[in-house]
Amino acid sequence: MQQEKQSNIQLTDIEAAKLKNKALKYQILQAALSQSFPSDDNDQFYILSIKWLNQWKKYVSYEEIVADKPPSEYFGRIKLDKINTDLQDNVLPTFKYQPISSHPWNIIIKQGLQENVNYVVIDKNMWEFFTTYYAGIPITSKLVNVNFLRFKCVLLYPRIIEQIYSGYMEGQTFQSEVMQVDGNMKFKDYQTLIQRAALTFTENFAKDNSVRIWRYITDQNDQYKALFDEIYKQVCELEFQDKMCFDFNGELLTHQKYDSIKDIGITDTELIVIEFKVDSKPWCIRNQAVQIEGECQYCHAYKVLSFPCVCKKVAYCQEECKQKDQYSHFSICEKFGLDDEQIKNLTLVQTSIKGIVGLQNLGNTSFLNSGTQCISNSYPLVEYFLKNLYLDEINMENPIGTHGQLVKKLGSLIKRMWCGDRKIITPTDYKKAVEQFYPVFSGYHTHDSSELITAILDGIHEDLNRVKKKPQIEYKGYDGRPDFVLAKESWLNHLARNQSIIVDLINGLQKFIFKCPTCNHVSVTFEPYLIVEVDIPTEKKRTISFKFYEHLFRSTQMTIPFDKNINIPLKEYLKYLGSILNVDSQLFAYLVNTDNSYEFFYENKSIVDIRKRSKKSQLCFRKLTEHEIKIKNQIPIQFENQYLENSTRKSFDQNGVFICDRQMKLKQVHLLIFSHYQQFFSHHNIGGYGVYFLNQYYTLVYRTNKNSQNLCRFCKAQNCDDCEVNFNDETIEEVKNRAFKIDQQFFFKIIILWKQSPLQNIKLSDMFNYYDRLYKLEAQSTQQNNVANNSIIQKSSQITLYDCLKYSQKPQQLKKENTWYCQICKVHVNAFQSVQIYKTPQLLIFKLNRFKAQNKLFQQKIEDLVKFPINNLDMTDYVINTNTPNEFLKENETNNGEINKTKVIYDLYAISNHFGGQGVGHYTTFAKNKFTNNWYNFNDSMINQIMESSVVSESAYVLCYQLKQDEKQQCQKIQG
């Protein structure tokens, strides 16, 4: 026994006696086992680790005790391991057989174990003797070889495929799991055993014939990774609503072909795939050895589906169903796969959509769609993809590239957007590639379209970099050398490591000037750029933000200028606001606090004070109806929609205020609320509310204090949980007075508690989700129209893109977190930095810096209109060298674009627009089509032609320009 396992514990006489008794008890059990073992009819035995047994014998001084000698030095002083842990192998089982607790194959033991070398066989009596005192792993034996047949195994069913599709599988591979079995077992019996094991899973597996077993063979060293990659390559082309099936190149194992497990001849280079079938879902694996069964896409009958579509997403029971469903299926059918040859063969033809195509929103992916549309309308780059030139330039050796995966996905998407014939494309595989290589864009949060454009262009540059091995570059200092010399040197250094279509078309060069505030030392550097960021010169303006409710359920978030020096009462401000909003009705104001309570104001309340309060709460203005205006004795009542789902209350985000007459009866309150929801009951008989509708679909309840210490304000009971609003003649004033006597701090709130949907075959949650999206889309559309046609926010002066260029060249002092090292002072300093454009490329992209940091946590969006030229943007005065970077090689110190300046003129071809605030909102794209010369609004999947005069708006965020060149220099147009 290893010395370190000795314990320093001193035994008492009682403990020593117990250990001696255990040694003697074992002697008796061993003798009994030796006598009965040869003739014992019991086929249930256990194996016991010899290593542990020897350890135990030292612990109880077995040899000394049975020889009637004094105990050894180890007596009671050894730290025992768990029984049989040294026999168990450290591998993961795919699943466990039934019965889970006692099936001998569930304990995977090491291979190659030998009886009387690694273990001994004991009977049940001896096993129970040991496990009475010590914990152990039961390994049963039927007196045959305990070395079971072990094989690599993967379990497949729809949820596993969905996890692969969604990218949730850890490590992008299957776990290295195994199973073990007695090789002599009949294969048919083994299938039955697995079928029983399926019942222990939480999945809803089919009760009969729910198991298929396959053999997967590959020449790859890692069989698990090879199978995963094979599945992922196919399912990444699917949409979420598609059936999670894939083509499998393997052998179906059946009992008709193989009598026993060992007849299969499983080798260590093979993988056994166990496939389970879930009720109401098809098998995951498609293989020529089995027929495809499932629900016909057209007639919905569950049959053998012998007529699959070429896209492999759907299948039909007969050719007639396939033909009838052709038009309906067209919107999701994708006959072009991701195979390089298929994509390569796509060309522009007469029926090609030629870039006028929408991209489906996959959940807050408008930023992705907008940025991609800008790239897709950069025609010199598009032409490169359409000619398949990118396929010949993929750099598979670049360690910081994606080995061509990203550029292939983008190339596939662009070719489908220009050569295909579908008006809407769902870019699922493209989105997955972006998320895979740029995890910051993962999930369904809104991101920045300019950051997306930068990431994609940088990613495909690395994939297409013609420099296979980047050399180490020794950068020389400034040393007062002329701009041209330093700029050309910097560009040639850049080309030594970076050469691609992106460098050719989109890389420009900027000049950075740093000046030390202490010693006035100046340093100059030149750096390449993809996007020119320009600041917007604005004066700090005070604004007031609010939600404007044109309708009880429909609101628009707005921000307008506010003059704090005009301190007028709310009554006067409401008139002023109505004139600005062009509202021909009275307005009502209230504040929504963070606890969802509402605050109402007196008419003489100062608007300045209200604005201050609104900084921590939501200010709301609602347009009153003609009926509400006529009410003389008004009382506002807060309302909230809630509905029951699985006995849990959930809120529907359409809350607000009813304006009622204090003398209004509760009956009339019921009818008033019902009138606002008649859209849900259009197919019902509206007559007889008290008979047909009262408490049938929803119940009106008061919001109570729910405090066991106090009486309910409305019914005076304790522990009251929201009192029902009676359908009687009691007035609102009477209810208010009664509640006020009990709680003078209460606020009047009615909850509309929905119990069942008034719409047939539609759940409440689905109904509310539908209207929630509808209202948000309507509000978003209204907000976009307000921004595009904004006559509300008056600008003190017109800002142009030229103003932004001038403003961005002004020196700015660096902040503490971004200091510069001064070579003279030998310290980091807050230097003054100025940035100038030295050269511009063929495709020039601007980002308007609309988001200005107020502090470390929050950014304010600058909504000012920036006027920018659609045609003939003259950059001559804003660049130092008017030649493009590609012309460096033919320039010298006496003949270059600094000395011999020429006109640098650009035309606009695309804009990424942003609506809303930072981190939220929506993106669209305005783009000019190369073939039609018309402007289009790309709003995710929706496209409409627009007038050129409407493309300049406050929402413009990213501006894409193309250099005007002679016709000979322009990219030739590919004719369809």
Short mmCIF file of N, CA and C in Angstrom, two decimals, residues 527-621:
data_model
loop_
_atom_site.label_atom_id
_atom_site.label_comp_id
_atom_site.label_asym_id
_atom_site.label_seq_id
_atom_site.Cartn_x
_atom_site.Cartn_y
_atom_site.Cartn_z
N GLU A 527 -2.21 55.84 -42.86
CA GLU A 527 -2.85 54.55 -42.63
C GLU A 527 -3.93 54.31 -43.69
N PRO A 528 -4.08 53.05 -44.16
CA PRO A 528 -5.17 52.75 -45.09
C PRO A 528 -6.52 52.73 -44.36
N TYR A 529 -7.59 52.94 -45.11
CA TYR A 529 -8.93 52.92 -44.50
C TYR A 529 -9.91 52.22 -45.44
N LEU A 530 -10.99 51.72 -44.85
CA LEU A 530 -12.13 51.16 -45.60
C LEU A 530 -13.28 52.16 -45.63
N ILE A 531 -13.53 52.80 -44.49
CA ILE A 531 -14.64 53.74 -44.36
C ILE A 531 -14.11 55.04 -43.76
N VAL A 532 -14.56 56.16 -44.32
CA VAL A 532 -14.20 57.47 -43.77
C VAL A 532 -15.28 57.89 -42.78
N GLU A 533 -14.91 58.04 -41.52
CA GLU A 533 -15.87 58.49 -40.51
C GLU A 533 -15.80 60.00 -40.41
N VAL A 534 -16.96 60.65 -40.52
CA VAL A 534 -17.01 62.10 -40.42
C VAL A 534 -17.95 62.50 -39.29
N ASP A 535 -17.53 63.50 -38.51
CA ASP A 535 -18.35 64.02 -37.42
C ASP A 535 -19.33 65.06 -37.96
N ILE A 536 -20.45 65.21 -37.27
CA ILE A 536 -21.48 66.17 -37.66
C ILE A 536 -21.36 67.39 -36.77
N PRO A 537 -21.11 68.58 -37.35
CA PRO A 537 -21.00 69.79 -36.52
C PRO A 537 -22.37 70.24 -36.03
N THR A 538 -22.59 70.10 -34.75
CA THR A 538 -23.89 70.48 -34.19
C THR A 538 -23.68 71.30 -32.93
N GLU A 539 -24.61 72.19 -32.71
CA GLU A 539 -24.66 72.90 -31.44
C GLU A 539 -25.51 72.08 -30.48
N LYS A 540 -25.20 72.19 -29.20
CA LYS A 540 -25.97 71.45 -28.21
C LYS A 540 -27.37 72.03 -28.12
N LYS A 541 -28.36 71.24 -28.47
CA LYS A 541 -29.75 71.69 -28.48
C LYS A 541 -30.55 70.92 -27.45
N ARG A 542 -31.44 71.62 -26.79
CA ARG A 542 -32.32 70.96 -25.84
C ARG A 542 -33.54 70.44 -26.59
N THR A 543 -33.92 69.26 -26.20
CA THR A 543 -35.08 68.62 -26.83
C THR A 543 -36.01 68.07 -25.76
N ILE A 544 -37.19 67.72 -26.19
CA ILE A 544 -38.14 67.02 -25.31
C ILE A 544 -38.62 65.79 -26.06
N SER A 545 -38.53 64.65 -25.40
CA SER A 545 -38.90 63.37 -26.02
C SER A 545 -40.19 62.87 -25.40
N PHE A 546 -41.02 62.25 -26.23
CA PHE A 546 -42.31 61.77 -25.74
C PHE A 546 -42.88 60.75 -26.72
N LYS A 547 -43.87 60.02 -26.23
CA LYS A 547 -44.68 59.15 -27.09
C LYS A 547 -45.94 59.90 -27.46
N PHE A 548 -46.22 59.95 -28.74
CA PHE A 548 -47.45 60.60 -29.21
C PHE A 548 -48.45 59.53 -29.62
N TYR A 549 -49.59 59.50 -28.92
CA TYR A 549 -50.66 58.53 -29.21
C TYR A 549 -51.70 59.19 -30.10
N GLU A 550 -51.64 58.86 -31.38
CA GLU A 550 -52.68 59.35 -32.29
C GLU A 550 -53.96 58.54 -32.12
N HIS A 551 -53.78 57.35 -31.60
CA HIS A 551 -54.88 56.41 -31.35
C HIS A 551 -54.61 55.79 -29.99
N LEU A 552 -55.63 55.22 -29.39
CA LEU A 552 -55.48 54.67 -28.05
C LEU A 552 -54.35 53.64 -27.97
N PHE A 553 -54.15 52.85 -29.04
CA PHE A 553 -53.17 51.77 -29.02
C PHE A 553 -51.96 52.03 -29.92
N ARG A 554 -51.90 53.16 -30.57
CA ARG A 554 -50.85 53.36 -31.57
C ARG A 554 -50.03 54.59 -31.21
N SER A 555 -48.73 54.38 -30.99
CA SER A 555 -47.88 55.48 -30.55
C SER A 555 -46.64 55.60 -31.42
N THR A 556 -46.06 56.79 -31.42
CA THR A 556 -44.81 57.08 -32.12
C THR A 556 -43.88 57.81 -31.17
N GLN A 557 -42.66 57.33 -31.04
CA GLN A 557 -41.67 58.02 -30.22
C GLN A 557 -41.14 59.22 -30.99
N MET A 558 -41.17 60.41 -30.37
CA MET A 558 -40.77 61.63 -31.05
C MET A 558 -39.83 62.44 -30.16
N THR A 559 -39.02 63.25 -30.82
CA THR A 559 -38.13 64.19 -30.14
C THR A 559 -38.18 65.51 -30.89
N ILE A 560 -38.48 66.60 -30.20
CA ILE A 560 -38.57 67.90 -30.84
C ILE A 560 -37.76 68.91 -30.03
N PRO A 561 -37.38 70.05 -30.64
CA PRO A 561 -36.62 71.06 -29.90
C PRO A 561 -37.42 71.61 -28.72
N PHE A 562 -36.69 72.05 -27.71
CA PHE A 562 -37.35 72.59 -26.52
C PHE A 562 -36.57 73.82 -26.04
N ASP A 563 -37.29 74.91 -25.84
CA ASP A 563 -36.69 76.15 -25.35
C ASP A 563 -37.01 76.26 -23.86
N LYS A 564 -35.97 76.07 -23.04
CA LYS A 564 -36.19 76.06 -21.60
C LYS A 564 -36.55 77.45 -21.07
N ASN A 565 -36.29 78.49 -21.88
CA ASN A 565 -36.58 79.85 -21.43
C ASN A 565 -38.07 80.19 -21.54
N ILE A 566 -38.79 79.41 -22.30
CA ILE A 566 -40.24 79.64 -22.42
C ILE A 566 -40.94 78.72 -21.43
N ASN A 567 -41.09 79.21 -20.22
CA ASN A 567 -41.68 78.41 -19.16
C ASN A 567 -43.18 78.68 -19.11
N ILE A 568 -43.95 77.90 -19.84
CA ILE A 568 -45.40 78.10 -19.93
C ILE A 568 -46.11 76.94 -19.26
N PRO A 569 -47.36 77.14 -18.86
CA PRO A 569 -48.11 76.04 -18.24
C PRO A 569 -48.46 74.98 -19.27
N LEU A 570 -48.78 73.79 -18.76
CA LEU A 570 -49.08 72.65 -19.62
C LEU A 570 -50.21 72.97 -20.60
N LYS A 571 -51.24 73.69 -20.14
CA LYS A 571 -52.39 74.00 -21.00
C LYS A 571 -51.95 74.73 -22.26
N GLU A 572 -51.04 75.69 -22.10
CA GLU A 572 -50.56 76.46 -23.25
C GLU A 572 -49.62 75.61 -24.12
N TYR A 573 -48.83 74.79 -23.48
CA TYR A 573 -47.89 73.97 -24.26
C TYR A 573 -48.63 72.94 -25.12
N LEU A 574 -49.75 72.41 -24.61
CA LEU A 574 -50.53 71.45 -25.38
C LEU A 574 -51.06 72.08 -26.66
N LYS A 575 -51.45 73.34 -26.59
CA LYS A 575 -51.91 74.05 -27.79
C LYS A 575 -50.75 74.21 -28.78
N TYR A 576 -49.60 74.62 -28.23
CA TYR A 576 -48.41 74.81 -29.06
C TYR A 576 -48.00 73.50 -29.73
N LEU A 577 -48.00 72.40 -28.95
CA LEU A 577 -47.61 71.09 -29.49
C LEU A 577 -48.59 70.63 -30.56
N GLY A 578 -49.89 70.88 -30.32
CA GLY A 578 -50.90 70.50 -31.30
C GLY A 578 -50.68 71.17 -32.64
N SER A 579 -50.26 72.44 -32.62
CA SER A 579 -50.01 73.15 -33.88
C SER A 579 -48.80 72.58 -34.60
N ILE A 580 -47.76 72.18 -33.84
CA ILE A 580 -46.57 71.60 -34.46
C ILE A 580 -46.88 70.23 -35.08
N LEU A 581 -47.68 69.44 -34.36
CA LEU A 581 -47.99 68.08 -34.82
C LEU A 581 -49.14 68.06 -35.83
N ASN A 582 -49.68 69.25 -36.13
CA ASN A 582 -50.83 69.34 -37.05
C ASN A 582 -52.01 68.50 -36.56
N VAL A 583 -52.25 68.58 -35.25
CA VAL A 583 -53.36 67.83 -34.65
C VAL A 583 -54.54 68.78 -34.48
N ASP A 584 -55.65 68.44 -35.08
CA ASP A 584 -56.85 69.29 -35.00
C ASP A 584 -57.74 68.86 -33.84
N SER A 585 -57.12 68.55 -32.73
CA SER A 585 -57.87 68.10 -31.57
C SER A 585 -57.07 68.47 -30.33
N GLN A 586 -57.71 68.33 -29.16
CA GLN A 586 -57.01 68.59 -27.91
C GLN A 586 -56.09 67.42 -27.56
N LEU A 587 -55.04 67.73 -26.79
CA LEU A 587 -54.09 66.72 -26.34
C LEU A 587 -54.20 66.53 -24.83
N PHE A 588 -53.85 65.34 -24.42
CA PHE A 588 -53.87 65.00 -22.99
C PHE A 588 -52.48 64.49 -22.63
N ALA A 589 -51.92 64.91 -21.50
CA ALA A 589 -50.56 64.54 -21.11
C ALA A 589 -50.55 63.69 -19.84
N TYR A 590 -49.63 62.73 -19.79
CA TYR A 590 -49.42 61.94 -18.58
C TYR A 590 -48.01 61.37 -18.61
N LEU A 591 -47.57 60.86 -17.47
CA LEU A 591 -46.22 60.34 -17.30
C LEU A 591 -46.30 58.89 -16.84
N VAL A 592 -45.55 58.01 -17.48
CA VAL A 592 -45.49 56.60 -17.08
C VAL A 592 -44.20 56.41 -16.29
N ASN A 593 -44.33 56.08 -15.00
CA ASN A 593 -43.17 55.90 -14.14
C ASN A 593 -42.56 54.51 -14.30
N THR A 594 -41.40 54.31 -13.72
CA THR A 594 -40.71 53.03 -13.87
C THR A 594 -41.46 51.87 -13.23
N ASP A 595 -42.31 52.15 -12.24
CA ASP A 595 -43.11 51.09 -11.61
C ASP A 595 -44.42 50.88 -12.34
N ASN A 596 -44.55 51.47 -13.54
CA ASN A 596 -45.73 51.33 -14.38
C ASN A 596 -46.96 52.06 -13.83
N SER A 597 -46.75 52.91 -12.85
CA SER A 597 -47.84 53.77 -12.39
C SER A 597 -47.87 55.03 -13.25
N TYR A 598 -49.07 55.64 -13.37
CA TYR A 598 -49.24 56.81 -14.21
C TYR A 598 -49.38 58.05 -13.33
N GLU A 599 -48.86 59.15 -13.85
CA GLU A 599 -48.96 60.42 -13.16
C GLU A 599 -49.64 61.42 -14.09
N PHE A 600 -50.70 62.06 -13.58
CA PHE A 600 -51.45 63.03 -14.38
C PHE A 600 -51.18 64.43 -13.84
N PHE A 601 -51.25 65.42 -14.74
CA PHE A 601 -50.85 66.78 -14.38
C PHE A 601 -52.05 67.75 -14.40
N TYR A 602 -51.95 68.78 -13.53
CA TYR A 602 -52.90 69.88 -13.61
C TYR A 602 -52.51 70.75 -14.81
N GLU A 603 -53.48 71.48 -15.30
CA GLU A 603 -53.25 72.28 -16.51
C GLU A 603 -52.25 73.40 -16.30
N ASN A 604 -52.09 73.85 -15.05
CA ASN A 604 -51.16 74.95 -14.80
C ASN A 604 -49.75 74.47 -14.43
N LYS A 605 -49.49 73.15 -14.55
CA LYS A 605 -48.17 72.60 -14.25
C LYS A 605 -47.16 73.12 -15.26
N SER A 606 -45.98 73.52 -14.81
CA SER A 606 -44.95 74.07 -15.68
C SER A 606 -44.41 73.00 -16.63
N ILE A 607 -44.33 73.30 -17.92
CA ILE A 607 -43.81 72.33 -18.89
C ILE A 607 -42.32 72.07 -18.66
N VAL A 608 -41.60 73.05 -18.11
CA VAL A 608 -40.19 72.84 -17.79
C VAL A 608 -40.05 71.78 -16.70
N ASP A 609 -40.92 71.86 -15.67
CA ASP A 609 -40.88 70.85 -14.61
C ASP A 609 -41.27 69.48 -15.14
N ILE A 610 -42.25 69.46 -16.03
CA ILE A 610 -42.68 68.18 -16.60
C ILE A 610 -41.54 67.56 -17.40
N ARG A 611 -40.83 68.37 -18.18
CA ARG A 611 -39.70 67.86 -18.98
C ARG A 611 -38.62 67.26 -18.07
N LYS A 612 -38.35 67.93 -16.93
CA LYS A 612 -37.36 67.40 -16.00
C LYS A 612 -37.79 66.03 -15.48
N ARG A 613 -39.09 65.92 -15.14
CA ARG A 613 -39.61 64.64 -14.62
C ARG A 613 -39.51 63.54 -15.69
N SER A 614 -39.64 63.94 -16.96
CA SER A 614 -39.69 62.94 -18.03
C SER A 614 -38.33 62.31 -18.32
N LYS A 615 -37.26 62.84 -17.76
CA LYS A 615 -35.94 62.27 -18.01
C LYS A 615 -35.78 60.88 -17.39
N LYS A 616 -36.56 60.62 -16.32
CA LYS A 616 -36.51 59.30 -15.68
C LYS A 616 -37.78 58.50 -15.90
N SER A 617 -38.73 59.08 -16.62
CA SER A 617 -40.00 58.41 -16.91
C SER A 617 -40.36 58.66 -18.37
N GLN A 618 -41.44 58.04 -18.80
CA GLN A 618 -41.88 58.19 -20.19
C GLN A 618 -43.02 59.20 -20.26
N LEU A 619 -42.76 60.31 -20.96
CA LEU A 619 -43.79 61.33 -21.16
C LEU A 619 -44.66 60.93 -22.34
N CYS A 620 -45.98 61.08 -22.18
CA CYS A 620 -46.92 60.69 -23.23
C CYS A 620 -47.92 61.81 -23.49
N PHE A 621 -48.23 62.00 -24.75
CA PHE A 621 -49.31 62.89 -25.16
C PHE A 621 -50.28 62.09 -26.02
#
